[in-house]
Amino acid sequence: MRVAVVGLGIAGASALYWLSKQGAQADGYDQFYPGSEQGSSHGSARIIRYSYPDPLYAGLMKEGYRLWRELESATDRQMIITTGGIYFGPADHPEIIATESALIECGADYEKLSHAADRFPLIKFYDGEAALYQPDMGYITEPGRCAEEIVRRSHARFQGDRVLRVDPDGSVHTRSSVTKYDAVIIAAGAWMNQFAPNLPVAPTAQQMVYFRPTLPISQFSPPNYPVWIDADTHYYGLPWNGKTQGIRVSAHIRGPQIDPDADRPDLNEETDRIRAYIDRRLSGLSDDVVFSSPCVYTNTPDEDFVLDFSPESKKIVYLSACSGHGFKFGPLMGKLAAEMALSGDRSIPPERFRLDRLLK
Ligand SMILES: Cc1cc2nc3c(=O)[nH]c(=O)nc-3n(C[C@H](O)[C@H](O)[C@H](O)COP(=O)(O)OP(=O)(O)OC[C@H]3O[C@@H](n4cnc5c(N)ncnc54)[C@H](O)[C@@H]3O)c2cc1C
């Protein structure tokens, strides 16, 4: 079977890998290159975790972790850095309660810390707050390199071309070629609307910001300083990766909507909000930005992913593992998309990822 994958961020790269592994003749297209800086799968790290307030996502991560391990051994590259991590907030916060119950439901180890400040002295905890420590939490290092290596390991053909159009019969049009496929997976990230104009996905400008420490930077390393997520405000942070001169603190809050082909806007106000947050929450970090890098979220209204056939053709699979939390699911979503393309079976992914919910 001949299958094309349009878009080689982590989702498309993974789909390409599993298509090839299952014996399909797979071609990958990207307008730039796998894991490009214009898309979402780049930068220095992406958090990986079971700790989700939603049992669907917590439950999917069991297979999610397994597939990352498989890709690590296939590419001979360490991708996951396990640091342990905490999800914290007011003990009675709905997300803390829901996360604890999702961790129990999916069978992941966790510990409810009663003295989190003793364990993580650079984080300020306030009265009435709870911290759920999960030992498998960590980050995936060098996301763009991961996508690139996965594409390389797939041994599929890569075409560095913008796809202009995909027809319902599986024809893929670029400026220089028209090629007909048995199936096409479209994993175009922030450009999904080019192929599915009715899909209500909104690209927003985000940024990754690194702040200069006032303490020796190595103190921002595990076990002293973990991956952390604040359930109430959705700010989050990562430990020192041993390379950068700064420590990353970011907000999982949607930025301004953008056209993915236009220049990215300045997000100075957002940086100021992160500075104010650091002031309240962290010790040992200055408000001096060492480095910041733009990125893009592709948001669905409900933050659930999209994995379904096009309403016009079962030859076309739409894949969007998005809304600012999809990297960790890239290998799993890519594998499910590959299985759908090869089998024509719509029931493979969770029903919540179907298009109907968004196209009503
Ligand atoms: C700042 C930031 C922090 C994040 N943190 C986390 C995190 O901690 N944990 C987590 O799990 N997730 C996180 N995410 C989300 C995660 O990075 C994304 O969900 C994921 O990378 C999306 O991957 P993708 O393959 O769907 O899209 P992309 O990586 O954007 O790939 C889409 C590709 O399609 C290509 N393309 C588009 N149109 C065309 C066309 N017409 N022809 C050819 N090619 C085309 C693009 O060039 C691009 O390479 C974060 C995102 C951002 C921006």
PDB file of C-alpha atoms in Angstrom, residues 93-331:
ATOM      1  CA  HIS A  93      -8.578  22.217  43.471  1.00  0.00           C
ATOM      2  CA  PRO A  94     -10.652  20.170  40.964  1.00  0.00           C
ATOM      3  CA  GLU A  95      -7.543  19.455  38.845  1.00  0.00           C
ATOM      4  CA  ILE A  96      -5.607  18.107  41.835  1.00  0.00           C
ATOM      5  CA  ILE A  97      -8.511  15.878  42.843  1.00  0.00           C
ATOM      6  CA  ALA A  98      -9.039  14.708  39.245  1.00  0.00           C
ATOM      7  CA  THR A  99      -5.309  14.105  38.680  1.00  0.00           C
ATOM      8  CA  GLU A 100      -5.010  11.966  41.786  1.00  0.00           C
ATOM      9  CA  SER A 101      -7.970   9.869  40.746  1.00  0.00           C
ATOM     10  CA  ALA A 102      -6.646   9.544  37.151  1.00  0.00           C
ATOM     11  CA  LEU A 103      -3.266   8.378  38.508  1.00  0.00           C
ATOM     12  CA  ILE A 104      -5.015   5.765  40.635  1.00  0.00           C
ATOM     13  CA  GLU A 105      -7.178   4.681  37.681  1.00  0.00           C
ATOM     14  CA  CYS A 106      -4.223   4.249  35.316  1.00  0.00           C
ATOM     15  CA  GLY A 107      -2.116   2.490  37.955  1.00  0.00           C
ATOM     16  CA  ALA A 108       0.817   4.948  37.892  1.00  0.00           C
ATOM     17  CA  ASP A 109       2.891   5.265  41.074  1.00  0.00           C
ATOM     18  CA  TYR A 110       2.518   8.529  42.901  1.00  0.00           C
ATOM     19  CA  GLU A 111       3.081  10.057  46.287  1.00  0.00           C
ATOM     20  CA  LYS A 112       1.058  12.828  47.905  1.00  0.00           C
ATOM     21  CA  LEU A 113       3.706  14.993  49.541  1.00  0.00           C
ATOM     22  CA  SER A 114       2.887  16.537  52.870  1.00  0.00           C
ATOM     23  CA  HIS A 115       6.149  18.517  53.110  1.00  0.00           C
ATOM     24  CA  ALA A 116       6.883  19.360  49.480  1.00  0.00           C
ATOM     25  CA  ALA A 117       9.000  22.392  50.444  1.00  0.00           C
ATOM     26  CA  ASP A 118      11.473  20.149  52.305  1.00  0.00           C
ATOM     27  CA  ARG A 119      11.992  18.119  49.172  1.00  0.00           C
ATOM     28  CA  PHE A 120      11.960  20.979  46.632  1.00  0.00           C
ATOM     29  CA  PRO A 121      13.395  24.001  48.455  1.00  0.00           C
ATOM     30  CA  LEU A 122      13.455  26.322  45.408  1.00  0.00           C
ATOM     31  CA  ILE A 123       9.665  26.130  45.004  1.00  0.00           C
ATOM     32  CA  LYS A 124       7.508  28.149  47.406  1.00  0.00           C
ATOM     33  CA  PHE A 125       4.430  26.223  48.521  1.00  0.00           C
ATOM     34  CA  TYR A 126       1.558  27.956  50.287  1.00  0.00           C
ATOM     35  CA  ASP A 127      -0.777  26.827  53.063  1.00  0.00           C
ATOM     36  CA  GLY A 128      -3.422  24.403  51.904  1.00  0.00           C
ATOM     37  CA  GLU A 129      -1.510  23.291  48.816  1.00  0.00           C
ATOM     38  CA  ALA A 130      -0.934  19.659  47.871  1.00  0.00           C
ATOM     39  CA  ALA A 131       1.749  18.206  45.598  1.00  0.00           C
ATOM     40  CA  LEU A 132       1.378  14.915  43.730  1.00  0.00           C
ATOM     41  CA  TYR A 133       4.826  13.497  43.008  1.00  0.00           C
ATOM     42  CA  GLN A 134       5.024  11.076  40.063  1.00  0.00           C
ATOM     43  CA  PRO A 135       8.411   9.389  39.528  1.00  0.00           C
ATOM     44  CA  ASP A 136       8.026   8.740  35.747  1.00  0.00           C
ATOM     45  CA  MET A 137       7.506  12.406  34.965  1.00  0.00           C
ATOM     46  CA  GLY A 138      10.308  14.036  33.004  1.00  0.00           C
ATOM     47  CA  TYR A 139      10.972  15.569  29.637  1.00  0.00           C
ATOM     48  CA  ILE A 140      11.709  14.569  26.082  1.00  0.00           C
ATOM     49  CA  THR A 141      14.953  16.195  25.107  1.00  0.00           C
ATOM     50  CA  GLU A 142      15.553  17.981  21.774  1.00  0.00           C
ATOM     51  CA  PRO A 143      12.081  17.424  20.267  1.00  0.00           C
ATOM     52  CA  GLY A 144      13.117  18.478  16.752  1.00  0.00           C
ATOM     53  CA  ARG A 145      16.011  16.008  16.708  1.00  0.00           C
ATOM     54  CA  CYS A 146      13.594  13.287  17.836  1.00  0.00           C
ATOM     55  CA  ALA A 147      11.312  13.962  14.836  1.00  0.00           C
ATOM     56  CA  GLU A 148      14.316  14.072  12.508  1.00  0.00           C
ATOM     57  CA  GLU A 149      15.775  10.792  13.815  1.00  0.00           C
ATOM     58  CA  ILE A 150      12.409   9.029  13.662  1.00  0.00           C
ATOM     59  CA  VAL A 151      11.996  10.073  10.009  1.00  0.00           C
ATOM     60  CA  ARG A 152      15.537   8.941   9.242  1.00  0.00           C
ATOM     61  CA  ARG A 153      14.953   5.592  10.941  1.00  0.00           C
ATOM     62  CA  SER A 154      11.730   5.051   8.972  1.00  0.00           C
ATOM     63  CA  HIS A 155      13.799   4.833   5.746  1.00  0.00           C
ATOM     64  CA  ALA A 156      10.802   6.433   4.020  1.00  0.00           C
ATOM     65  CA  ARG A 157      11.252   8.870   1.161  1.00  0.00           C
ATOM     66  CA  PHE A 158      11.308  12.509   2.341  1.00  0.00           C
ATOM     67  CA  GLN A 159      10.226  15.351   0.081  1.00  0.00           C
ATOM     68  CA  GLY A 160      10.987  18.895   1.287  1.00  0.00           C
ATOM     69  CA  ASP A 161       8.050  20.502  -0.498  1.00  0.00           C
ATOM     70  CA  ARG A 162       4.938  22.372   0.459  1.00  0.00           C
ATOM     71  CA  VAL A 163       1.862  20.293  -0.307  1.00  0.00           C
ATOM     72  CA  LEU A 164      -0.609  22.557  -2.064  1.00  0.00           C
ATOM     73  CA  ARG A 165      -3.609  20.271  -2.096  1.00  0.00           C
ATOM     74  CA  VAL A 166      -4.744  16.737  -1.300  1.00  0.00           C
ATOM     75  CA  ASP A 167      -7.644  15.419  -3.375  1.00  0.00           C
ATOM     76  CA  PRO A 168     -10.292  13.008  -2.039  1.00  0.00           C
ATOM     77  CA  ASP A 169      -8.865  10.311  -4.360  1.00  0.00           C
ATOM     78  CA  GLY A 170      -5.516  10.491  -2.508  1.00  0.00           C
ATOM     79  CA  SER A 171      -3.638  12.706  -4.996  1.00  0.00           C
ATOM     80  CA  VAL A 172      -0.983  14.894  -3.362  1.00  0.00           C
ATOM     81  CA  HIS A 173      -0.127  18.082  -5.248  1.00  0.00           C
ATOM     82  CA  THR A 174       3.109  20.023  -4.822  1.00  0.00           C
ATOM     83  CA  ARG A 175       4.482  22.737  -7.099  1.00  0.00           C
ATOM     84  CA  SER A 176       6.469  20.132  -9.011  1.00  0.00           C
ATOM     85  CA  SER A 177       4.515  16.883  -8.731  1.00  0.00           C
ATOM     86  CA  VAL A 178       1.162  15.152  -8.453  1.00  0.00           C
ATOM     87  CA  THR A 179       1.340  11.696  -6.877  1.00  0.00           C
ATOM     88  CA  LYS A 180      -1.580   9.399  -6.201  1.00  0.00           C
ATOM     89  CA  TYR A 181      -1.653   7.418  -2.939  1.00  0.00           C
ATOM     90  CA  ASP A 182      -3.914   4.755  -1.462  1.00  0.00           C
ATOM     91  CA  ALA A 183      -4.109   6.861   1.710  1.00  0.00           C
ATOM     92  CA  VAL A 184      -2.815  10.220   2.971  1.00  0.00           C
ATOM     93  CA  ILE A 185      -2.256  11.217   6.608  1.00  0.00           C
ATOM     94  CA  ILE A 186      -2.392  14.983   7.109  1.00  0.00           C
ATOM     95  CA  ALA A 187      -0.492  16.052  10.238  1.00  0.00           C
ATOM     96  CA  ALA A 188       0.072  19.688   9.307  1.00  0.00           C
ATOM     97  CA  GLY A 189       0.008  21.203  12.815  1.00  0.00           C
ATOM     98  CA  ALA A 190      -0.801  24.920  12.686  1.00  0.00           C
ATOM     99  CA  TRP A 191      -1.488  24.617   8.950  1.00  0.00           C
ATOM    100  CA  MET A 192      -4.340  22.060   9.332  1.00  0.00           C
ATOM    101  CA  ASN A 193      -6.873  24.605   8.084  1.00  0.00           C
ATOM    102  CA  GLN A 194      -5.196  24.666   4.697  1.00  0.00           C
ATOM    103  CA  PHE A 195      -6.503  21.119   4.235  1.00  0.00           C
ATOM    104  CA  ALA A 196      -9.579  21.192   6.479  1.00  0.00           C
ATOM    105  CA  PRO A 197     -10.948  24.753   6.301  1.00  0.00           C
ATOM    106  CA  ASN A 198     -13.993  23.919   8.442  1.00  0.00           C
ATOM    107  CA  LEU A 199     -11.994  22.475  11.301  1.00  0.00           C
ATOM    108  CA  PRO A 200     -12.145  24.952  14.216  1.00  0.00           C
ATOM    109  CA  VAL A 201      -8.449  24.843  15.113  1.00  0.00           C
ATOM    110  CA  ALA A 202      -6.753  28.089  16.077  1.00  0.00           C
ATOM    111  CA  PRO A 203      -2.974  28.548  15.924  1.00  0.00           C
ATOM    112  CA  THR A 204      -1.671  30.761  18.746  1.00  0.00           C
ATOM    113  CA  ALA A 205       1.756  32.264  19.415  1.00  0.00           C
ATOM    114  CA  GLN A 206       3.539  30.811  22.436  1.00  0.00           C
ATOM    115  CA  GLN A 207       7.057  31.109  23.724  1.00  0.00           C
ATOM    116  CA  MET A 208       9.675  29.234  25.678  1.00  0.00           C
ATOM    117  CA  VAL A 209      11.489  31.552  28.102  1.00  0.00           C
ATOM    118  CA  TYR A 210      14.687  30.852  30.075  1.00  0.00           C
ATOM    119  CA  PHE A 211      15.600  32.939  33.133  1.00  0.00           C
ATOM    120  CA  ARG A 212      19.039  33.545  34.651  1.00  0.00           C
ATOM    121  CA  PRO A 213      19.522  31.894  38.048  1.00  0.00           C
ATOM    122  CA  THR A 214      21.004  33.765  41.006  1.00  0.00           C
ATOM    123  CA  LEU A 215      22.200  30.457  42.482  1.00  0.00           C
ATOM    124  CA  PRO A 216      24.565  27.969  40.832  1.00  0.00           C
ATOM    125  CA  ILE A 217      22.487  26.635  37.930  1.00  0.00           C
ATOM    126  CA  SER A 218      23.165  23.017  38.900  1.00  0.00           C
ATOM    127  CA  GLN A 219      20.880  23.518  41.915  1.00  0.00           C
ATOM    128  CA  PHE A 220      17.985  23.507  39.447  1.00  0.00           C
ATOM    129  CA  SER A 221      18.516  19.795  38.847  1.00  0.00           C
ATOM    130  CA  PRO A 222      16.672  16.755  40.155  1.00  0.00           C
ATOM    131  CA  PRO A 223      16.172  15.565  42.837  1.00  0.00           C
ATOM    132  CA  ASN A 224      16.346  19.153  44.185  1.00  0.00           C
ATOM    133  CA  TYR A 225      14.248  20.674  41.395  1.00  0.00           C
ATOM    134  CA  PRO A 226      11.783  18.545  39.397  1.00  0.00           C
ATOM    135  CA  VAL A 227       9.516  19.077  36.427  1.00  0.00           C
ATOM    136  CA  TRP A 228       6.552  20.928  37.930  1.00  0.00           C
ATOM    137  CA  ILE A 229       3.075  22.024  36.892  1.00  0.00           C
ATOM    138  CA  ASP A 230       0.885  24.442  38.835  1.00  0.00           C
ATOM    139  CA  ALA A 231      -2.658  23.083  38.486  1.00  0.00           C
ATOM    140  CA  ASP A 232      -4.284  26.374  39.402  1.00  0.00           C
ATOM    141  CA  THR A 233      -2.430  28.792  37.105  1.00  0.00           C
ATOM    142  CA  HIS A 234      -1.050  26.376  34.473  1.00  0.00           C
ATOM    143  CA  TYR A 235       2.470  27.775  34.780  1.00  0.00           C
ATOM    144  CA  TYR A 236       5.110  25.066  34.585  1.00  0.00           C
ATOM    145  CA  GLY A 237       8.849  24.605  34.766  1.00  0.00           C
ATOM    146  CA  LEU A 238      11.628  22.242  33.840  1.00  0.00           C
ATOM    147  CA  PRO A 239      14.921  21.464  35.539  1.00  0.00           C
ATOM    148  CA  TRP A 240      18.265  22.496  34.096  1.00  0.00           C
ATOM    149  CA  ASN A 241      19.141  20.400  31.062  1.00  0.00           C
ATOM    150  CA  GLY A 242      22.895  20.660  31.616  1.00  0.00           C
ATOM    151  CA  LYS A 243      23.349  22.884  28.539  1.00  0.00           C
ATOM    152  CA  THR A 244      21.413  26.155  28.647  1.00  0.00           C
ATOM    153  CA  GLN A 245      22.472  29.095  30.825  1.00  0.00           C
ATOM    154  CA  GLY A 246      18.901  29.638  31.992  1.00  0.00           C
ATOM    155  CA  ILE A 247      15.965  27.826  33.582  1.00  0.00           C
ATOM    156  CA  ARG A 248      12.709  27.504  31.686  1.00  0.00           C
ATOM    157  CA  VAL A 249       9.449  28.736  33.177  1.00  0.00           C
ATOM    158  CA  SER A 250       6.424  28.885  30.870  1.00  0.00           C
ATOM    159  CA  ALA A 251       2.661  29.212  30.886  1.00  0.00           C
ATOM    160  CA  HIS A 252       0.241  26.754  29.344  1.00  0.00           C
ATOM    161  CA  ILE A 253      -2.076  29.647  28.487  1.00  0.00           C
ATOM    162  CA  ARG A 254      -3.139  30.451  24.938  1.00  0.00           C
ATOM    163  CA  GLY A 255      -1.371  33.399  23.356  1.00  0.00           C
ATOM    164  CA  PRO A 256      -2.695  35.609  20.549  1.00  0.00           C
ATOM    165  CA  GLN A 257      -4.099  33.903  17.466  1.00  0.00           C
ATOM    166  CA  ILE A 258      -1.748  33.980  14.484  1.00  0.00           C
ATOM    167  CA  ASP A 259      -1.361  33.149  10.833  1.00  0.00           C
ATOM    168  CA  PRO A 260       1.335  30.430  10.889  1.00  0.00           C
ATOM    169  CA  ASP A 261       2.958  31.880   7.750  1.00  0.00           C
ATOM    170  CA  ALA A 262       3.324  35.397   9.222  1.00  0.00           C
ATOM    171  CA  ASP A 263       6.117  36.697  11.486  1.00  0.00           C
ATOM    172  CA  ARG A 264       5.572  35.758  15.139  1.00  0.00           C
ATOM    173  CA  PRO A 265       4.489  38.631  17.424  1.00  0.00           C
ATOM    174  CA  ASP A 266       6.417  39.880  20.465  1.00  0.00           C
ATOM    175  CA  LEU A 267       5.104  38.375  23.674  1.00  0.00           C
ATOM    176  CA  ASN A 268       6.636  40.850  26.126  1.00  0.00           C
ATOM    177  CA  GLU A 269       3.504  41.083  28.279  1.00  0.00           C
ATOM    178  CA  GLU A 270       3.501  37.332  28.635  1.00  0.00           C
ATOM    179  CA  THR A 271       7.151  37.444  29.745  1.00  0.00           C
ATOM    180  CA  ASP A 272       6.220  40.043  32.385  1.00  0.00           C
ATOM    181  CA  ARG A 273       3.461  37.763  33.679  1.00  0.00           C
ATOM    182  CA  ILE A 274       5.961  34.908  33.977  1.00  0.00           C
ATOM    183  CA  ARG A 275       8.319  37.247  35.883  1.00  0.00           C
ATOM    184  CA  ALA A 276       5.528  38.077  38.353  1.00  0.00           C
ATOM    185  CA  TYR A 277       4.801  34.382  38.761  1.00  0.00           C
ATOM    186  CA  ILE A 278       8.475  33.585  39.421  1.00  0.00           C
ATOM    187  CA  ASP A 279       8.495  36.255  42.101  1.00  0.00           C
ATOM    188  CA  ARG A 280       5.655  34.535  43.958  1.00  0.00           C
ATOM    189  CA  ARG A 281       6.623  30.943  43.390  1.00  0.00           C
ATOM    190  CA  LEU A 282      10.362  30.362  42.923  1.00  0.00           C
ATOM    191  CA  SER A 283      13.613  31.152  44.722  1.00  0.00           C
ATOM    192  CA  GLY A 284      16.991  31.575  43.073  1.00  0.00           C
ATOM    193  CA  LEU A 285      15.792  32.887  39.687  1.00  0.00           C
ATOM    194  CA  SER A 286      16.223  36.464  38.477  1.00  0.00           C
ATOM    195  CA  ASP A 287      13.845  38.173  36.051  1.00  0.00           C
ATOM    196  CA  ASP A 288      16.635  38.415  33.496  1.00  0.00           C
ATOM    197  CA  VAL A 289      15.707  36.535  30.318  1.00  0.00           C
ATOM    198  CA  VAL A 290      18.683  34.584  28.979  1.00  0.00           C
ATOM    199  CA  PHE A 291      16.924  33.228  25.947  1.00  0.00           C
ATOM    200  CA  SER A 292      13.449  32.956  24.504  1.00  0.00           C
ATOM    201  CA  SER A 293      12.160  31.167  21.477  1.00  0.00           C
ATOM    202  CA  PRO A 294       8.786  31.393  19.704  1.00  0.00           C
ATOM    203  CA  CYS A 295       6.535  28.416  19.171  1.00  0.00           C
ATOM    204  CA  VAL A 296       2.974  27.745  18.072  1.00  0.00           C
ATOM    205  CA  TYR A 297       0.031  25.897  19.628  1.00  0.00           C
ATOM    206  CA  THR A 298      -2.733  24.508  17.410  1.00  0.00           C
ATOM    207  CA  ASN A 299      -5.834  24.616  19.588  1.00  0.00           C
ATOM    208  CA  THR A 300      -9.100  22.752  19.366  1.00  0.00           C
ATOM    209  CA  PRO A 301     -11.932  24.335  21.385  1.00  0.00           C
ATOM    210  CA  ASP A 302     -11.966  21.417  23.872  1.00  0.00           C
ATOM    211  CA  GLU A 303      -8.176  20.730  23.847  1.00  0.00           C
ATOM    212  CA  ASP A 304      -8.846  17.156  22.684  1.00  0.00           C
ATOM    213  CA  PHE A 305      -6.864  15.819  19.746  1.00  0.00           C
ATOM    214  CA  VAL A 306      -8.177  15.124  16.250  1.00  0.00           C
ATOM    215  CA  LEU A 307      -7.734  11.711  14.651  1.00  0.00           C
ATOM    216  CA  ASP A 308     -10.371  10.785  12.106  1.00  0.00           C
ATOM    217  CA  PHE A 309     -11.060  10.293   8.414  1.00  0.00           C
ATOM    218  CA  SER A 310     -11.953  13.321   6.343  1.00  0.00           C
ATOM    219  CA  PRO A 311     -15.753  13.573   5.965  1.00  0.00           C
ATOM    220  CA  GLU A 312     -15.147  13.600   2.174  1.00  0.00           C
ATOM    221  CA  SER A 313     -12.871  10.585   1.871  1.00  0.00           C
ATOM    222  CA  LYS A 314     -11.707   7.572   3.840  1.00  0.00           C
ATOM    223  CA  LYS A 315      -8.412   7.872   1.983  1.00  0.00           C
ATOM    224  CA  ILE A 316      -7.549  10.931   4.063  1.00  0.00           C
ATOM    225  CA  VAL A 317      -6.742  10.803   7.791  1.00  0.00           C
ATOM    226  CA  TYR A 318      -6.603  14.048   9.775  1.00  0.00           C
ATOM    227  CA  LEU A 319      -4.131  13.893  12.655  1.00  0.00           C
ATOM    228  CA  SER A 320      -3.675  16.739  15.108  1.00  0.00           C
ATOM    229  CA  ALA A 321      -2.090  15.943  18.478  1.00  0.00           C
ATOM    230  CA  CYS A 322      -2.283  19.498  19.584  1.00  0.00           C
ATOM    231  CA  SER A 323      -3.500  22.130  22.045  1.00  0.00           C
ATOM    232  CA  GLY A 324      -0.120  22.490  23.709  1.00  0.00           C
ATOM    233  CA  HIS A 325       0.046  18.977  25.141  1.00  0.00           C
ATOM    234  CA  GLY A 326       0.483  16.676  22.161  1.00  0.00           C
ATOM    235  CA  PHE A 327       4.200  16.012  21.916  1.00  0.00           C
ATOM    236  CA  LYS A 328       4.270  13.196  24.459  1.00  0.00           C
ATOM    237  CA  PHE A 329       1.452  11.507  22.497  1.00  0.00           C
ATOM    238  CA  GLY A 330       3.135  11.933  19.081  1.00  0.00           C
ATOM    239  CA  PRO A 331       4.395   8.342  18.747  1.00  0.00           C
TER     240      PRO A 331
END
